[in-house]
């Protein structure tokens, strides 16, 4: 397979159209067989449920080339399970988990020429998503849906080296206590756009959201979970019903415990404790972990001891171990790596 002539190392995180995408439609209570198509456009009625009432959810994962030349994805079963939970919460039909994984595999395999080579730092981002596709004007769930999977090559996250982030405690809320913060719904992002642009305008990289009810506990950022390291080297991550269960974060906890022998705690984390932590990172598929160097709470600065020029030592070990597992340099726990080719 001849790879596309792409400057992998200098790719950004933007949409690059690839050759094939998977599409299946839900109608009269059933999914059709589905398959790969070449047309990258979606044609739907002007009154589609997704356009009027935002009935849509998505997943995000990566395919990449391992050291020994295989094309793989990381824990797609957890994406399939999470998408099922998102669909149920949005009154959307579930696309069966085994078929979800099969659709991902088919789409990646069909776009093999866009899977970046090992060592380039680039990956093929995979975006499964579903939306209500038939006309809905009175507020109710759609009766027809489309499930699609497309891919787009994305560049190395830490281009030009790791740069710890400066984040701020945000006065806007991301998710209500019994709302939709725990599912991967587009609506959670639409309402966070103002807050993130406002953060950027004020010179911050990201927002730290606190729990909406008491504003005392750490939740997450707009698109990544927090991971903290205590001064005695415990790994702590916030537990809450209104944060998105990050697959990266859940995997890092296993790595911390099983590979690095560290104590891990998943529990409520009060903002008052943050000043005492040694390291802080943001976990998600895009970066695996992005280190946080500084947290600003209405003018009051918390400077993490790990500083503004590199990852903290434990964050670095977690990062190196998980990326080593993903790239096939370190043996993975059973079932974590799905080989596509
Ligand atoms: C997708 C997402 C994450 C990261 O989850 P991963 O499975 O690790 O990619 C974290 N927070 C939010 C709000 C998300 O949408």
PDB file of N, CA, C and O and ligand atoms in Angstrom, residues 58 60 79 82 174 184 189 220-225 244-249 283-285, ligand 1:
ATOM      1  N   UNK A  58     -21.107  11.685  19.350  1.00  0.00           N
ATOM      2  CA  UNK A  58     -19.942  11.277  18.562  1.00  0.00           C
ATOM      3  C   UNK A  58     -18.934  10.536  19.421  1.00  0.00           C
ATOM      4  O   UNK A  58     -19.066  10.462  20.636  1.00  0.00           O
ATOM      5  N   UNK A  60     -14.396   9.716  19.453  1.00  0.00           N
ATOM      6  CA  UNK A  60     -13.115  10.119  18.882  1.00  0.00           C
ATOM      7  C   UNK A  60     -12.078   9.099  19.271  1.00  0.00           C
ATOM      8  O   UNK A  60     -11.998   8.709  20.437  1.00  0.00           O
ATOM      9  N   UNK A  79     -15.029   2.806  23.213  1.00  0.00           N
ATOM     10  CA  UNK A  79     -15.724   3.837  22.428  1.00  0.00           C
ATOM     11  C   UNK A  79     -17.122   3.349  22.052  1.00  0.00           C
ATOM     12  O   UNK A  79     -18.093   4.113  22.092  1.00  0.00           O
ATOM     13  N   UNK A  82     -19.307   3.515  25.110  1.00  0.00           N
ATOM     14  CA  UNK A  82     -19.624   4.892  25.476  1.00  0.00           C
ATOM     15  C   UNK A  82     -20.644   5.483  24.515  1.00  0.00           C
ATOM     16  O   UNK A  82     -21.552   6.214  24.900  1.00  0.00           O
ATOM     17  N   UNK A 174     -20.010  23.693  32.694  1.00  0.00           N
ATOM     18  CA  UNK A 174     -20.011  22.795  31.535  1.00  0.00           C
ATOM     19  C   UNK A 174     -21.207  21.856  31.564  1.00  0.00           C
ATOM     20  O   UNK A 174     -21.810  21.562  30.539  1.00  0.00           O
ATOM     21  N   UNK A 184     -20.990  11.866  25.308  1.00  0.00           N
ATOM     22  CA  UNK A 184     -20.241  12.616  24.305  1.00  0.00           C
ATOM     23  C   UNK A 184     -21.228  13.190  23.290  1.00  0.00           C
ATOM     24  O   UNK A 184     -21.402  12.672  22.191  1.00  0.00           O
ATOM     25  N   UNK A 189     -20.496  20.611  23.689  1.00  0.00           N
ATOM     26  CA  UNK A 189     -19.437  21.417  23.081  1.00  0.00           C
ATOM     27  C   UNK A 189     -19.973  22.761  22.603  1.00  0.00           C
ATOM     28  O   UNK A 189     -19.307  23.778  22.737  1.00  0.00           O
ATOM     29  N   UNK A 220     -13.724  18.915  34.889  1.00  0.00           N
ATOM     30  CA  UNK A 220     -12.785  18.659  33.790  1.00  0.00           C
ATOM     31  C   UNK A 220     -12.637  19.923  32.976  1.00  0.00           C
ATOM     32  O   UNK A 220     -13.137  20.975  33.353  1.00  0.00           O
ATOM     33  N   UNK A 221     -11.959  19.849  31.835  1.00  0.00           N
ATOM     34  CA  UNK A 221     -11.913  20.986  30.929  1.00  0.00           C
ATOM     35  C   UNK A 221     -13.008  20.748  29.879  1.00  0.00           C
ATOM     36  O   UNK A 221     -13.812  19.837  30.018  1.00  0.00           O
ATOM     37  N   UNK A 222     -13.021  21.515  28.811  1.00  0.00           N
ATOM     38  CA  UNK A 222     -14.047  21.338  27.796  1.00  0.00           C
ATOM     39  C   UNK A 222     -13.956  19.994  27.096  1.00  0.00           C
ATOM     40  O   UNK A 222     -14.956  19.452  26.633  1.00  0.00           O
ATOM     41  N   UNK A 223     -12.761  19.431  27.023  1.00  0.00           N
ATOM     42  CA  UNK A 223     -12.616  18.194  26.265  1.00  0.00           C
ATOM     43  C   UNK A 223     -11.575  17.233  26.795  1.00  0.00           C
ATOM     44  O   UNK A 223     -11.111  16.352  26.077  1.00  0.00           O
ATOM     45  N   UNK A 224     -11.206  17.371  28.057  1.00  0.00           N
ATOM     46  CA  UNK A 224     -10.213  16.454  28.620  1.00  0.00           C
ATOM     47  C   UNK A 224     -10.403  16.340  30.125  1.00  0.00           C
ATOM     48  O   UNK A 224     -10.821  17.294  30.783  1.00  0.00           O
ATOM     49  N   UNK A 225     -10.114  15.173  30.684  1.00  0.00           N
ATOM     50  CA  UNK A 225     -10.222  14.920  32.129  1.00  0.00           C
ATOM     51  C   UNK A 225      -8.922  15.342  32.829  1.00  0.00           C
ATOM     52  O   UNK A 225      -7.842  15.309  32.221  1.00  0.00           O
ATOM     53  N   UNK A 244     -17.061  13.409  31.546  1.00  0.00           N
ATOM     54  CA  UNK A 244     -17.047  12.394  30.486  1.00  0.00           C
ATOM     55  C   UNK A 244     -16.007  11.326  30.853  1.00  0.00           C
ATOM     56  O   UNK A 244     -14.862  11.672  31.144  1.00  0.00           O
ATOM     57  N   UNK A 245     -16.415  10.073  30.863  1.00  0.00           N
ATOM     58  CA  UNK A 245     -15.445   9.024  31.237  1.00  0.00           C
ATOM     59  C   UNK A 245     -14.386   8.814  30.148  1.00  0.00           C
ATOM     60  O   UNK A 245     -14.557   8.008  29.232  1.00  0.00           O
ATOM     61  N   UNK A 246     -13.297   9.539  30.266  1.00  0.00           N
ATOM     62  CA  UNK A 246     -12.210   9.490  29.285  1.00  0.00           C
ATOM     63  C   UNK A 246     -11.558   8.106  29.271  1.00  0.00           C
ATOM     64  O   UNK A 246     -11.183   7.568  30.315  1.00  0.00           O
ATOM     65  N   UNK A 247     -11.417   7.567  28.096  1.00  0.00           N
ATOM     66  CA  UNK A 247     -10.772   6.254  27.941  1.00  0.00           C
ATOM     67  C   UNK A 247      -9.274   6.391  28.232  1.00  0.00           C
ATOM     68  O   UNK A 247      -8.658   5.507  28.827  1.00  0.00           O
ATOM     69  N   UNK A 248      -8.706   7.508  27.843  1.00  0.00           N
ATOM     70  CA  UNK A 248      -7.295   7.764  28.132  1.00  0.00           C
ATOM     71  C   UNK A 248      -7.060   7.812  29.634  1.00  0.00           C
ATOM     72  O   UNK A 248      -6.130   7.176  30.148  1.00  0.00           O
ATOM     73  N   UNK A 249      -7.908   8.542  30.330  1.00  0.00           N
ATOM     74  CA  UNK A 249      -7.747   8.669  31.790  1.00  0.00           C
ATOM     75  C   UNK A 249      -7.911   7.309  32.466  1.00  0.00           C
ATOM     76  O   UNK A 249      -7.110   6.930  33.318  1.00  0.00           O
ATOM     77  N   UNK A 283      -6.116  14.733  30.206  1.00  0.00           N
ATOM     78  CA  UNK A 283      -6.079  13.452  29.484  1.00  0.00           C
ATOM     79  C   UNK A 283      -7.164  13.370  28.437  1.00  0.00           C
ATOM     80  O   UNK A 283      -8.331  13.629  28.716  1.00  0.00           O
ATOM     81  N   UNK A 284      -6.769  12.950  27.260  1.00  0.00           N
ATOM     82  CA  UNK A 284      -7.717  12.714  26.184  1.00  0.00           C
ATOM     83  C   UNK A 284      -6.993  12.090  25.007  1.00  0.00           C
ATOM     84  O   UNK A 284      -5.755  12.066  24.975  1.00  0.00           O
ATOM     85  N   UNK A 285      -7.765  11.599  24.070  1.00  0.00           N
ATOM     86  CA  UNK A 285      -7.201  10.914  22.906  1.00  0.00           C
ATOM     87  C   UNK A 285      -6.200  11.789  22.141  1.00  0.00           C
ATOM     88  O   UNK A 285      -5.164  11.311  21.701  1.00  0.00           O
TER      89      UNK A 285
HETATM   90  C1  LIG B   1     -13.803  12.943  24.513  1.00  0.00           C
HETATM   91  C2  LIG B   1     -13.712  13.698  25.791  1.00  0.00           C
HETATM   92  C3  LIG B   1     -12.696  13.469  26.737  1.00  0.00           C
HETATM   93  C4  LIG B   1     -11.550  12.528  26.482  1.00  0.00           C
HETATM   94  O1  LIG B   1     -11.931  11.200  26.358  1.00  0.00           O
HETATM   95  P1  LIG B   1     -10.958  10.138  25.661  1.00  0.00           P
HETATM   96  O2  LIG B   1     -11.786   8.918  25.601  1.00  0.00           O
HETATM   97  O3  LIG B   1      -9.792   9.977  26.550  1.00  0.00           O
HETATM   98  O4  LIG B   1     -10.574  10.696  24.339  1.00  0.00           O
HETATM   99  C5  LIG B   1     -12.735  14.167  27.924  1.00  0.00           C
HETATM  100  N1  LIG B   1     -13.705  15.073  28.184  1.00  0.00           N
HETATM  101  C6  LIG B   1     -14.684  15.340  27.296  1.00  0.00           C
HETATM  102  C7  LIG B   1     -15.717  16.338  27.643  1.00  0.00           C
HETATM  103  C8  LIG B   1     -14.725  14.664  26.083  1.00  0.00           C
HETATM  104  O5  LIG B   1     -15.694  14.945  25.206  1.00  0.00           O
END
